[in-house]
Coordinates of C-alpha atoms in Angstrom, one line a residue:
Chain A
X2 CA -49.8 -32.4 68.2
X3 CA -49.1 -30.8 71.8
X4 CA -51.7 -31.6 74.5
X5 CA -52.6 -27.7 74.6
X6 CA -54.3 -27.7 71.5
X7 CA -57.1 -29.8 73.6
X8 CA -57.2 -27.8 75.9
X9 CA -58.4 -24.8 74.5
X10 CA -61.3 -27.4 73.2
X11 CA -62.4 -27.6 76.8
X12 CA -65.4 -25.7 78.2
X13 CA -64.2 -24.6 81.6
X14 CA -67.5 -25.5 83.4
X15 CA -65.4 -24.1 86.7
X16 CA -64.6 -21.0 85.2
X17 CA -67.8 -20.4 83.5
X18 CA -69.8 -20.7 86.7
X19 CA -67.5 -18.0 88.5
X20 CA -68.5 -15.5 86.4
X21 CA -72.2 -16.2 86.5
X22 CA -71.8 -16.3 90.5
X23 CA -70.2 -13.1 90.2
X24 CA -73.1 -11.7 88.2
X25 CA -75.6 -13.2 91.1
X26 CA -73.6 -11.5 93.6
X27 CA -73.8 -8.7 92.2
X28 CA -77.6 -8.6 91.8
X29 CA -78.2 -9.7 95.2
X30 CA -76.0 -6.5 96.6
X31 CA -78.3 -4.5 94.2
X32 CA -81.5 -6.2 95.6
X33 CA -80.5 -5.9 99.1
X34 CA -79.6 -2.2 98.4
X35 CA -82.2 -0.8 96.7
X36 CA -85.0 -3.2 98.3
X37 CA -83.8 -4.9 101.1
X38 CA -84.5 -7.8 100.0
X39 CA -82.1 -10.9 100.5
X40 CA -82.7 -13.9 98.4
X41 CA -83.9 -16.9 100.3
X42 CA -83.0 -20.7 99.3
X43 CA -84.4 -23.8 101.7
X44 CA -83.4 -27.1 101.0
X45 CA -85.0 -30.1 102.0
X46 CA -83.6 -33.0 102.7
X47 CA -85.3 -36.2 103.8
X48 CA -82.9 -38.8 105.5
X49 CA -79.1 -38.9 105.5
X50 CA -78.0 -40.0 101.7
X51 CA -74.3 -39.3 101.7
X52 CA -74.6 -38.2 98.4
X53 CA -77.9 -36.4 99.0
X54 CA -76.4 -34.3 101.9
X55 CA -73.1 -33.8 99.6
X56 CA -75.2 -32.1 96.8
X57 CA -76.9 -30.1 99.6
X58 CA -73.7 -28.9 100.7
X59 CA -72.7 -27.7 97.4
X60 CA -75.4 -25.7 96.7
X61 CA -75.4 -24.1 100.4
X62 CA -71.3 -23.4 99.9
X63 CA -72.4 -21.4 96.5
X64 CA -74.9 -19.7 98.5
X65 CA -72.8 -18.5 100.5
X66 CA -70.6 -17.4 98.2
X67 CA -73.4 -14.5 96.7
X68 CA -75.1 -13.8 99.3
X69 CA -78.1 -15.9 99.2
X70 CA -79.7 -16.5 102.6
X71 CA -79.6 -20.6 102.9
X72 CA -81.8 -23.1 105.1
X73 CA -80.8 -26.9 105.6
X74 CA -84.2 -28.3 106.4
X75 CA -83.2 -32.0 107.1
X76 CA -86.2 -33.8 107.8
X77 CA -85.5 -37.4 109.5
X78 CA -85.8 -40.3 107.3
X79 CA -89.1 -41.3 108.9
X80 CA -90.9 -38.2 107.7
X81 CA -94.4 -38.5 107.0
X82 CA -96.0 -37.6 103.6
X83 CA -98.3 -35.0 105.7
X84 CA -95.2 -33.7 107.4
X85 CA -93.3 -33.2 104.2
X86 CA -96.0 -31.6 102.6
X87 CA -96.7 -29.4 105.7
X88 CA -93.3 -27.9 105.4
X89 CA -93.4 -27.3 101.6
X90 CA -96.8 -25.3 102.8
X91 CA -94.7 -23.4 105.7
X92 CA -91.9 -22.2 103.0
X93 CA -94.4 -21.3 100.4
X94 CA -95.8 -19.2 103.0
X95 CA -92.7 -17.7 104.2
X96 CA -91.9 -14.1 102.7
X97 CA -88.1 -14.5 103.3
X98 CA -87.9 -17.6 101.1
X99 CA -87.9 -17.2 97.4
X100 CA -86.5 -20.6 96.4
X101 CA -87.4 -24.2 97.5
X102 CA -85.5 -26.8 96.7
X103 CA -86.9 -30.7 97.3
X104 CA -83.3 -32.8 97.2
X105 CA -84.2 -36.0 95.2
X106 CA -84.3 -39.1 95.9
X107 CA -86.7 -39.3 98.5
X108 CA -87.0 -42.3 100.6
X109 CA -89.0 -45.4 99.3
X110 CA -92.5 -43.9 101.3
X111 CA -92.6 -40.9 100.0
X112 CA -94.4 -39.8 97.2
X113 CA -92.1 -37.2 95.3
X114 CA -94.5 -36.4 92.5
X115 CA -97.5 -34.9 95.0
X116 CA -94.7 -33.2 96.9
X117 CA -92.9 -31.4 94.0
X118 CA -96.5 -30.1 93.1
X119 CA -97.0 -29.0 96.3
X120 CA -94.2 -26.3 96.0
X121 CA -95.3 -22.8 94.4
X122 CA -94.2 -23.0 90.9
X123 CA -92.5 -19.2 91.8
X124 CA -90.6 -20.5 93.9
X125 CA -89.8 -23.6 92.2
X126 CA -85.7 -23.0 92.2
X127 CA -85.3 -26.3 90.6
X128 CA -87.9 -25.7 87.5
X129 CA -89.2 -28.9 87.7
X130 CA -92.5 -27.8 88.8
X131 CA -94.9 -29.2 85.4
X132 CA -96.2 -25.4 85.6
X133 CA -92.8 -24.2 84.9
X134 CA -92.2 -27.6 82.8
X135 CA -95.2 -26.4 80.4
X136 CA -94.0 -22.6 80.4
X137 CA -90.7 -24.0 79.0
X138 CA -92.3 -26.1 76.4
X139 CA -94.2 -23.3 74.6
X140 CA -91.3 -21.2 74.5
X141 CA -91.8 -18.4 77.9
X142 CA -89.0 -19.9 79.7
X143 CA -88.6 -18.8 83.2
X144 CA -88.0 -21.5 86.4
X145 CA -86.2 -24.3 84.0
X146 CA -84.3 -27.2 85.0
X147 CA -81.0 -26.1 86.0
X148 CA -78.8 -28.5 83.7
X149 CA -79.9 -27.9 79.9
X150 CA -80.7 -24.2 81.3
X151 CA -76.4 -24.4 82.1
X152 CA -75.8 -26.4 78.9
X153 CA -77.6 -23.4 76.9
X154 CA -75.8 -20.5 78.9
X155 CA -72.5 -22.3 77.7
X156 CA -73.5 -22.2 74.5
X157 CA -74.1 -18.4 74.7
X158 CA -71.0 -17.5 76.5
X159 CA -68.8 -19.8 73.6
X160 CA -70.3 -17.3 70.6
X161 CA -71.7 -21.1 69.6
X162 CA -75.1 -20.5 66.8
X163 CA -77.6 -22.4 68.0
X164 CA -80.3 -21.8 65.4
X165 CA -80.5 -24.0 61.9
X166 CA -77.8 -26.4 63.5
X167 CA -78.3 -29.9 64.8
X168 CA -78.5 -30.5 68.0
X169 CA -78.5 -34.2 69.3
X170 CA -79.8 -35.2 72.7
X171 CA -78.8 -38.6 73.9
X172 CA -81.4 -39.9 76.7
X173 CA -85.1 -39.0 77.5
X174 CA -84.9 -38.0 80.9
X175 CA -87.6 -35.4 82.8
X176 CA -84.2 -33.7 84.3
X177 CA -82.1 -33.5 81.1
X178 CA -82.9 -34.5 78.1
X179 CA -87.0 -33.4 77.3
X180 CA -86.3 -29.9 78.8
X181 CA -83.2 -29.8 76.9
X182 CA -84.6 -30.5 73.7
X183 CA -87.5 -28.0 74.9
X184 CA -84.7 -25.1 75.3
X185 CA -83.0 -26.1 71.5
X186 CA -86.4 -26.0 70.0
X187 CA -87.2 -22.9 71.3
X188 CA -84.0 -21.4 70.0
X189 CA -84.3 -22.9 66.3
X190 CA -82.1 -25.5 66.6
X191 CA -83.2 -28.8 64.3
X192 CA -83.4 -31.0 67.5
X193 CA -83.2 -35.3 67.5
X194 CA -84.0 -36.6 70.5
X195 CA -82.4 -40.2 70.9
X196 CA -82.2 -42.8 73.9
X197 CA -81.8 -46.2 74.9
X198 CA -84.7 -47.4 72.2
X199 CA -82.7 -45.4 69.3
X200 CA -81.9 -48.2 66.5
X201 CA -79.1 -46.8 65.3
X202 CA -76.8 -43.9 67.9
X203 CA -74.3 -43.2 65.8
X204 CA -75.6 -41.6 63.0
X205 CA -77.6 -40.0 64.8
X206 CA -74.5 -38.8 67.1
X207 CA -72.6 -38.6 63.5
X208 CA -74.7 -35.8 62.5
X209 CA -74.7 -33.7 65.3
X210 CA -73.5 -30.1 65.2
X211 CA -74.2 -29.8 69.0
X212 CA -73.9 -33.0 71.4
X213 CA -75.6 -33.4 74.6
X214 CA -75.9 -36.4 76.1
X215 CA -77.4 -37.7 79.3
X216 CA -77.7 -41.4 79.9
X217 CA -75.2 -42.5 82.7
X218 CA -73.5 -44.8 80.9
X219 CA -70.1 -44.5 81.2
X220 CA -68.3 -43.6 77.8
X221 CA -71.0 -44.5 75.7
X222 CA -69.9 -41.6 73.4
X223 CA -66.6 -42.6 71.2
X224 CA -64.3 -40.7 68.6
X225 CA -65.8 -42.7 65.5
X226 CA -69.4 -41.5 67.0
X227 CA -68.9 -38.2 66.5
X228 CA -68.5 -35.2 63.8
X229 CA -65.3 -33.0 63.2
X230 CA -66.4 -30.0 64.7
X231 CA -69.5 -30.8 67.2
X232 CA -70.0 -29.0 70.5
X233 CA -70.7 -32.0 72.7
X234 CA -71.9 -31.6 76.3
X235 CA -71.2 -34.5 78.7
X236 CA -74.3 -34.6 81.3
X237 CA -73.2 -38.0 82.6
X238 CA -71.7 -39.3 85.5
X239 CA -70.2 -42.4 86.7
X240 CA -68.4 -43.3 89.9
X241 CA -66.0 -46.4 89.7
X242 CA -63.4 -46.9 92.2
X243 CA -63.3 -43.6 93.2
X244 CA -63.1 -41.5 89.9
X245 CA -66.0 -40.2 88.2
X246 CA -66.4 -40.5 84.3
X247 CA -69.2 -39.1 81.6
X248 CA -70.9 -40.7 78.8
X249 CA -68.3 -39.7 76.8
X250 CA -64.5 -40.8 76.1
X251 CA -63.3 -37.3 76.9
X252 CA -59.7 -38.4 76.0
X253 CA -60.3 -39.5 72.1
X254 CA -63.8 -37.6 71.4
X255 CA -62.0 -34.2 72.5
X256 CA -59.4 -34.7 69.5
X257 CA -62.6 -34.2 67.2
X258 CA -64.7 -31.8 69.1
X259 CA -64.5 -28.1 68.6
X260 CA -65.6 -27.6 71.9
X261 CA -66.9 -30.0 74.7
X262 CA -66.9 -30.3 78.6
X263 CA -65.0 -32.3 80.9
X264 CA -66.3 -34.8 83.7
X265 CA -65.9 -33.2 86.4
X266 CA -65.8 -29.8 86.1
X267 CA -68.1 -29.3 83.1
X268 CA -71.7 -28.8 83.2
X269 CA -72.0 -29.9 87.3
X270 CA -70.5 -26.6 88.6
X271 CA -73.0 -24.2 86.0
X272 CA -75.8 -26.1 87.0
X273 CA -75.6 -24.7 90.6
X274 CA -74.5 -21.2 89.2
X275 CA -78.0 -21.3 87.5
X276 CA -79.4 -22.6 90.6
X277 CA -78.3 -19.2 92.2
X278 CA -79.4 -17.2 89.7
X279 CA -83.0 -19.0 89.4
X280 CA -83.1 -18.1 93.5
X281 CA -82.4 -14.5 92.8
X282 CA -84.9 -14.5 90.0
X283 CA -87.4 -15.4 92.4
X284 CA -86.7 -12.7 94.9
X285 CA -86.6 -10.1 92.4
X286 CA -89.7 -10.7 91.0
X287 CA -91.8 -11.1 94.3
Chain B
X96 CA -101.6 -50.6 39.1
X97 CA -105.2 -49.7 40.1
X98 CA -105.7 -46.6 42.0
X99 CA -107.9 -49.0 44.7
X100 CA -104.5 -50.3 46.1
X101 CA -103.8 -46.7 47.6
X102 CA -107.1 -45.8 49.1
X103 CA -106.2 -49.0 51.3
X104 CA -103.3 -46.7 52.2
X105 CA -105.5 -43.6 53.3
X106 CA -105.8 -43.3 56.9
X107 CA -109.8 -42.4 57.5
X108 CA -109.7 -39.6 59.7
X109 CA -113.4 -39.5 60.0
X110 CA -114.2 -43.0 60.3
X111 CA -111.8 -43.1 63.1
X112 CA -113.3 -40.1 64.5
X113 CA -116.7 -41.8 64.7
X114 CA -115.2 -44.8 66.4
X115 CA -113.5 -42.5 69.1
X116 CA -117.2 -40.6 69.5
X117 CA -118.9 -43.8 69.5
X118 CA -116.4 -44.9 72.6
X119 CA -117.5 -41.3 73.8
X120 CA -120.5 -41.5 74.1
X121 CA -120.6 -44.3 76.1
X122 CA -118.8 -42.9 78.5
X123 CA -121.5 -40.0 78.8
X124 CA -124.6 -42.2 78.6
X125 CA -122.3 -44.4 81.7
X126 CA -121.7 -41.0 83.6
X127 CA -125.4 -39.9 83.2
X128 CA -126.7 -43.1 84.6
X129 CA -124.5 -43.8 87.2
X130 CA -123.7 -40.2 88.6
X131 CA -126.4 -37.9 87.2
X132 CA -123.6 -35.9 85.9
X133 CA -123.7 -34.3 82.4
X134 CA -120.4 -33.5 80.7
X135 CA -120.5 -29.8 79.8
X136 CA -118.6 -27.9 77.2
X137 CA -118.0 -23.6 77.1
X138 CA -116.5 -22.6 74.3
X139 CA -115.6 -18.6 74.0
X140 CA -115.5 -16.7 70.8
X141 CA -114.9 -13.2 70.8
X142 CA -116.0 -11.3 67.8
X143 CA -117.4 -12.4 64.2
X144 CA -114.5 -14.3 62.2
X145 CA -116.1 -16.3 60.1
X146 CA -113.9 -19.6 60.2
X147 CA -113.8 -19.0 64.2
X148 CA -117.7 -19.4 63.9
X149 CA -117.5 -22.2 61.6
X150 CA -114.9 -24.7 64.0
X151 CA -117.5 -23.7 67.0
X152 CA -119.8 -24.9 65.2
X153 CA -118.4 -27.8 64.4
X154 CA -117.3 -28.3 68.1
X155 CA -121.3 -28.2 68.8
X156 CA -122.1 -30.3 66.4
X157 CA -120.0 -33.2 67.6
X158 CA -121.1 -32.4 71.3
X159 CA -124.7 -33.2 70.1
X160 CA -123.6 -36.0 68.7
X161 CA -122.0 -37.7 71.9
X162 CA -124.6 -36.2 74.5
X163 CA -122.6 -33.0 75.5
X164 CA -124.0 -30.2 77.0
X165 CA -122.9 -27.3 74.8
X166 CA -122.9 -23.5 75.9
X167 CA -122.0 -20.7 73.3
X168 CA -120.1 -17.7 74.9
X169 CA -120.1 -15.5 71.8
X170 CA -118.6 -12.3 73.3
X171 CA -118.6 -8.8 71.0
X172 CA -115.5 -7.9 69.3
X173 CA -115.6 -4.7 71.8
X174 CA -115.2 -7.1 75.1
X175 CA -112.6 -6.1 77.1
X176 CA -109.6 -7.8 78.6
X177 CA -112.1 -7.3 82.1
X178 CA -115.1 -8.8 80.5
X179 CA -112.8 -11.7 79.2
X180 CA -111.4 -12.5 82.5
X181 CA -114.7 -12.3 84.3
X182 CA -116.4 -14.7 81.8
X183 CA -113.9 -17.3 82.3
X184 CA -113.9 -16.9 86.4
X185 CA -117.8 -17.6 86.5
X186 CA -117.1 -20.8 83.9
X187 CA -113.9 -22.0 86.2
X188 CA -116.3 -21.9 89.1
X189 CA -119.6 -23.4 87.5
X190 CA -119.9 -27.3 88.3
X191 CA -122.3 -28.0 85.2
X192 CA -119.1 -26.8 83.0
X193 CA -116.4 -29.7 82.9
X194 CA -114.6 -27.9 79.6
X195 CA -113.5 -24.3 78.6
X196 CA -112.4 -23.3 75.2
X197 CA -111.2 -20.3 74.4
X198 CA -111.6 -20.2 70.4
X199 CA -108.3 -18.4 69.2
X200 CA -107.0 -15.9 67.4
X201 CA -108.8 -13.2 69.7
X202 CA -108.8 -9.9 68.7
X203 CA -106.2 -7.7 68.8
X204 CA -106.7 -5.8 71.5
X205 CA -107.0 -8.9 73.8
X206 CA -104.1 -10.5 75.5
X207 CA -104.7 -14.2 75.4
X208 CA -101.7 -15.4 77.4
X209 CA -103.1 -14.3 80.5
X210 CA -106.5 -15.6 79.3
X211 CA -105.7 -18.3 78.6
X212 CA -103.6 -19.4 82.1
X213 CA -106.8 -18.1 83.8
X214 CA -108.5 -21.0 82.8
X215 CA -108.9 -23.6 85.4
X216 CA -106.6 -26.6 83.9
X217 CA -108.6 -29.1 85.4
X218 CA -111.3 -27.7 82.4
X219 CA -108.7 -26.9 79.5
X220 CA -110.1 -28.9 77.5
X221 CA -108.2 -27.9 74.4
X222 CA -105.0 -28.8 76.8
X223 CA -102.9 -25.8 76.2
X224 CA -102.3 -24.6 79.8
X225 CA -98.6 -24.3 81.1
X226 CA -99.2 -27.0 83.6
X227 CA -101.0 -29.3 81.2
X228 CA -98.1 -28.7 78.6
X229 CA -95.6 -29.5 81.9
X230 CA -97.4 -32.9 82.6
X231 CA -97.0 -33.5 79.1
X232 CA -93.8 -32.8 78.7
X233 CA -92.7 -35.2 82.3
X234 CA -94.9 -38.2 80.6
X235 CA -97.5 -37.5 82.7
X236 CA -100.0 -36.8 80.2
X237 CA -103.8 -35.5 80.7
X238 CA -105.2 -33.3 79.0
X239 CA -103.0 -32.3 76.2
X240 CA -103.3 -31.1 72.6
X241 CA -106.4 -32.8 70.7
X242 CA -104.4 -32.7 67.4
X243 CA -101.0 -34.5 68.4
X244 CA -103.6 -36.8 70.9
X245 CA -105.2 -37.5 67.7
X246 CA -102.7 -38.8 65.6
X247 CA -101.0 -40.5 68.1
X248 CA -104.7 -42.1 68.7
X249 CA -104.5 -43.1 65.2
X250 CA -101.7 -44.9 65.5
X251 CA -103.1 -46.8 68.0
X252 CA -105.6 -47.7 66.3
X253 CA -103.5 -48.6 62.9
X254 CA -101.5 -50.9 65.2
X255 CA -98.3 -48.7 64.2
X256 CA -95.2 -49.4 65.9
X257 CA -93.8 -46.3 68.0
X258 CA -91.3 -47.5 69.9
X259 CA -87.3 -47.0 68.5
X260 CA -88.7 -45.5 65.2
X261 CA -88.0 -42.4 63.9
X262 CA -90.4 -40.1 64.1
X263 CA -89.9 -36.7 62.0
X264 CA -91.9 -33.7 62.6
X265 CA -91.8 -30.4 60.4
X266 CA -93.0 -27.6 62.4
X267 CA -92.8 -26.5 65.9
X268 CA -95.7 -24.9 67.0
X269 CA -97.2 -24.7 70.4
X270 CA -100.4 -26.5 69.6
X271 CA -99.0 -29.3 67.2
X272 CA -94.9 -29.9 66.8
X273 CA -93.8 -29.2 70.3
X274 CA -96.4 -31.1 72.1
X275 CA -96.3 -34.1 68.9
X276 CA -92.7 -34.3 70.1
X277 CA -93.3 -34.4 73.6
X278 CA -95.5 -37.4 72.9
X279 CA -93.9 -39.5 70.4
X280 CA -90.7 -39.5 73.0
X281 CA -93.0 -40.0 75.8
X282 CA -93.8 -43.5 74.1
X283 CA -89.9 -43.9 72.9
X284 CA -89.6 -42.6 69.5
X285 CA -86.5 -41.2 68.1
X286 CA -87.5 -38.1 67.4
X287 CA -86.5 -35.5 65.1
X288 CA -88.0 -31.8 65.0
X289 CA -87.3 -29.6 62.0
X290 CA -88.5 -26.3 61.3
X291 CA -88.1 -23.5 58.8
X292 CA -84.5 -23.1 60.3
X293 CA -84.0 -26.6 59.1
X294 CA -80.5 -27.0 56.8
X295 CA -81.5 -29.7 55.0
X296 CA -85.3 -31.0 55.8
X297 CA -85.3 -34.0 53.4
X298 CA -82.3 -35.6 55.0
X299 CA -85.1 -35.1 58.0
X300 CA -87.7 -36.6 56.2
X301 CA -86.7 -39.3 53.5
X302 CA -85.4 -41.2 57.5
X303 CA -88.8 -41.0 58.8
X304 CA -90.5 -43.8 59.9
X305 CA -93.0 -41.8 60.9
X306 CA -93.8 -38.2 59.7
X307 CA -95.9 -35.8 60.8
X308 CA -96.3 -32.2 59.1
X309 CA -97.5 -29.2 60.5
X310 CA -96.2 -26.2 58.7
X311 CA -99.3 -24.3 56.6
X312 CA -96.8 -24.5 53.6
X313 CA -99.0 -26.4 50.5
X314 CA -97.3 -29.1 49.3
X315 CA -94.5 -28.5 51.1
X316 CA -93.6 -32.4 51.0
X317 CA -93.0 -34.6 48.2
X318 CA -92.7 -37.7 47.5
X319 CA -88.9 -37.9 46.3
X320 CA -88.7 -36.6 49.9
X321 CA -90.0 -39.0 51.8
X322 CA -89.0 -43.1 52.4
X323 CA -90.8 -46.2 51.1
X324 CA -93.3 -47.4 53.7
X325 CA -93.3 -44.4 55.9
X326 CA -96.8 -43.3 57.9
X327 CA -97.5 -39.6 57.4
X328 CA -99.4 -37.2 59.2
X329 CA -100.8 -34.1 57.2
X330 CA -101.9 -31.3 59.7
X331 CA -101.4 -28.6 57.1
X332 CA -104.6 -26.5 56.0
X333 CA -104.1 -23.9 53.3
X334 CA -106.8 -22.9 51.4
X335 CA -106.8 -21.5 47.6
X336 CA -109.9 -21.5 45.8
X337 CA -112.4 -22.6 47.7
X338 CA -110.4 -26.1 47.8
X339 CA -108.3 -26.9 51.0
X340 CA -104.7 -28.3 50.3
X341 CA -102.6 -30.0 53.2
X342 CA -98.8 -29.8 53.2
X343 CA -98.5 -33.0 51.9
X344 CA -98.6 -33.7 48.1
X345 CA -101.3 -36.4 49.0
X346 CA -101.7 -37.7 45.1
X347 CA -98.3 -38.4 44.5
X348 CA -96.9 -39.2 48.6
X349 CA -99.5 -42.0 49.2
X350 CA -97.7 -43.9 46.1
X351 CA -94.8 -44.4 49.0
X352 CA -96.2 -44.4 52.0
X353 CA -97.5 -47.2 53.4
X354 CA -100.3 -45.2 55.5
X355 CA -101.1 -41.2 55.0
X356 CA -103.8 -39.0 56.1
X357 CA -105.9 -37.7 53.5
X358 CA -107.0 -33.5 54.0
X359 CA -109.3 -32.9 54.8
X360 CA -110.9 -36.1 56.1
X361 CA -107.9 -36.8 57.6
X362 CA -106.2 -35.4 61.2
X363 CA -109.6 -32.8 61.9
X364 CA -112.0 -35.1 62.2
X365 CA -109.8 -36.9 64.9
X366 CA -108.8 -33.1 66.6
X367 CA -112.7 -32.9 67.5
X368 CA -113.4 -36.7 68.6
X369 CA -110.1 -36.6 71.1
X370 CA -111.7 -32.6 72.1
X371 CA -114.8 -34.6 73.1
X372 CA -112.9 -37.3 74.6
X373 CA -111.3 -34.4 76.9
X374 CA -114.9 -32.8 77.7
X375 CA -115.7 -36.7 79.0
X376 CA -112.2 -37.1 81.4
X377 CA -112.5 -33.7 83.1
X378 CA -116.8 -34.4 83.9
X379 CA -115.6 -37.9 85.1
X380 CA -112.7 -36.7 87.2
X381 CA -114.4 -34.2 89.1

């Protein structure tokens, strides 16, 4: 069979999160039009994490592209826990900020948990806020964690039926894999959560009409793993020499998949789309 | 074989329960002496339903029993949304009232969403608060559901093995499946969560290692659908004729599991203790 047939298996992460920029562009004209509002992101930063300050960049590059007023707050890597927190205070307090985002990981001192709850949960851009956490778990989603939120969107935007189907989660993570299976659960799916304590994966993975998985380990999910058919997300990634990789072995797995996202240029680039959108949430409803 | 072999198999909810208020009590006879604080518990009941009156009753009951103070906020049925709010404000701010329990359903006219966030989490002592949910959900569990606390308490105490099994849950309510789920992966369960959207529930269930079943349908599970040796959870109540039936078909299940709660006498006993338990952690903590 010709390559092409694959390739209209591929979810076009790249693609995808272009058209849901678009759509926060065009909400942000409309709220800086009819309110004068313009949608306010701060990111904060402690230290100088080359990948840290690349993910910062990212997210302030998509800012830019729709509109959304950005702030690089980077804090030296011998902040204080009172200074941190102080500057959470000051940008919960600020009216022309709608979104805070608290770039993880911090450095070794610092507490991340105290300052995390520290930052209003309506402005909590990255939905990790156990306010917003809890929200999501009884089914009133608003602030969500960006990724599954991206994974779910995807699923819309494919036409792919969520409800009655099997969704398998692979890894437990706060960041992934509970809110995920949060977000499935709340739209009917029959949801199996499975992780490094899991007996036995692969029929687990066998069973799966929807795949998402989440572990960093680099091509844990193979071709013989998998059903005919699933919609499998790849959350993971792995840098080796230079080239990143997912949890899954894109290259066989894709020949049984119906649909499933590539590493890079899956579910990265829709989880900073959502990110956007989150930030004009925010705005709009303050 | 004698029937005495399975009542060996019957998980004693109200044994248990008695144990967990023994342990309770304790703690408030420890807090007294050493703090001169008494634990204090508000529950709210708005209107006249009969069962409502009957589980606050039984909530006071057990607070006598364990050295609770106990305050009974029976509101009319004509309170108003106003009224509701107020009452919950002067609670929130009282320090003689550790715990606040809003008795649902309310009447119709009342929105309890917004009731409910308006109670202080630091006193939700039924643990159904957003931000309580949220900490649940990140592992960071306080106060949380009494009936999900309950049974995972019970396995605790039956010295059952969590960790790698499969634990299967039929219904995905707010108050039991969702937060059961959120707990059993917490401690590193696979875990599976069906529903009435479920294709095939009895692939679901005859893999548990661990099932628990919260749907309201009688007899929903039976025993060709379950596995040999598994430990089931039966946090059904219907009731037909005076008698009260759990979704479990108890009489013929218990021939294959290897431990089963009986209803009732089973998981509400254990709901109460663990609400007591939560009345205890909030006096202590503040």
């Amino acid at each position: 069979m010709a390559e092409e047939n694959y390739d209209s298996r591929k979810i076009d992460g790249r693609s995808l999160s272009k058209k849901v920029e678009e759509q926060v562009k065009q909400g942000v004209d409309k709220l800086k039009a009819e309110k004068g509002v313009i949608p306010g992101l701060a990111t904060i930063l402690v230290g100088e994490d080359p990948a840290s300050k690349m993910y910062v960049r990212l997210k302030h590059k998509a800012c830019e592209r729709v509109g959304i007023h950005a702030e690089d707050h980077n804090m030296p890597e011998s902040t204080t826990q009172e200074e941190l927190m102080l500057r959470i205070q000051e940008l919960n307090a600020r009216k022309d900020i709608h979104g805070i985002l608290l770039q993880l990981p911090l450095p070794e001192h610092l507490d991340d948990k105290s300052a995390m709850l520290a930052i209003d949960p309506a402005k909590d851009a990255d939905g990790f806020h156990p306010y917003n956490m809890g929200k999501l778990l009884i089914g009133d989603e608003g602030l969500v964690p960006c990724t599954p939120k991206g994974v779910i969107r995807a699923l819309e935007e494919y036409n792919v039926e969520i409800q009655g189907k099997h969704a398998v989660i692979v890894g437990h993570s706060n960041v992934v894999g509970k809110p995920m299976a949060a977000m499935l659960i709340n739209r009917n799916a029959t949801v199996s959560v499975c992780h490094v304590f899991t007996d036995d994966l692969t029929k687990f993975t066998l069973d799966a009409d929807i795949l998402v998985v989440g572990t960093g380990v680099m091509h844990l999910i193979k071709a013989d793993m998998v059903k005919e058919g699933a919609v499998i997300f790849d959350v993971g990634i792995t840098e080796k020499e230079g080239k990143v990789y997912g949890d899954v072995d894109f290259d066989n797995v894709v020949k049984k998949a119906s649909l499933i996202t590539p590493v890079p240029g899956g579910v990265g680039p829709m989880t900073i789309a959502i990110l956007m959108e989150h930030v004009l949430m925010s705005a709009s409803n303050c």
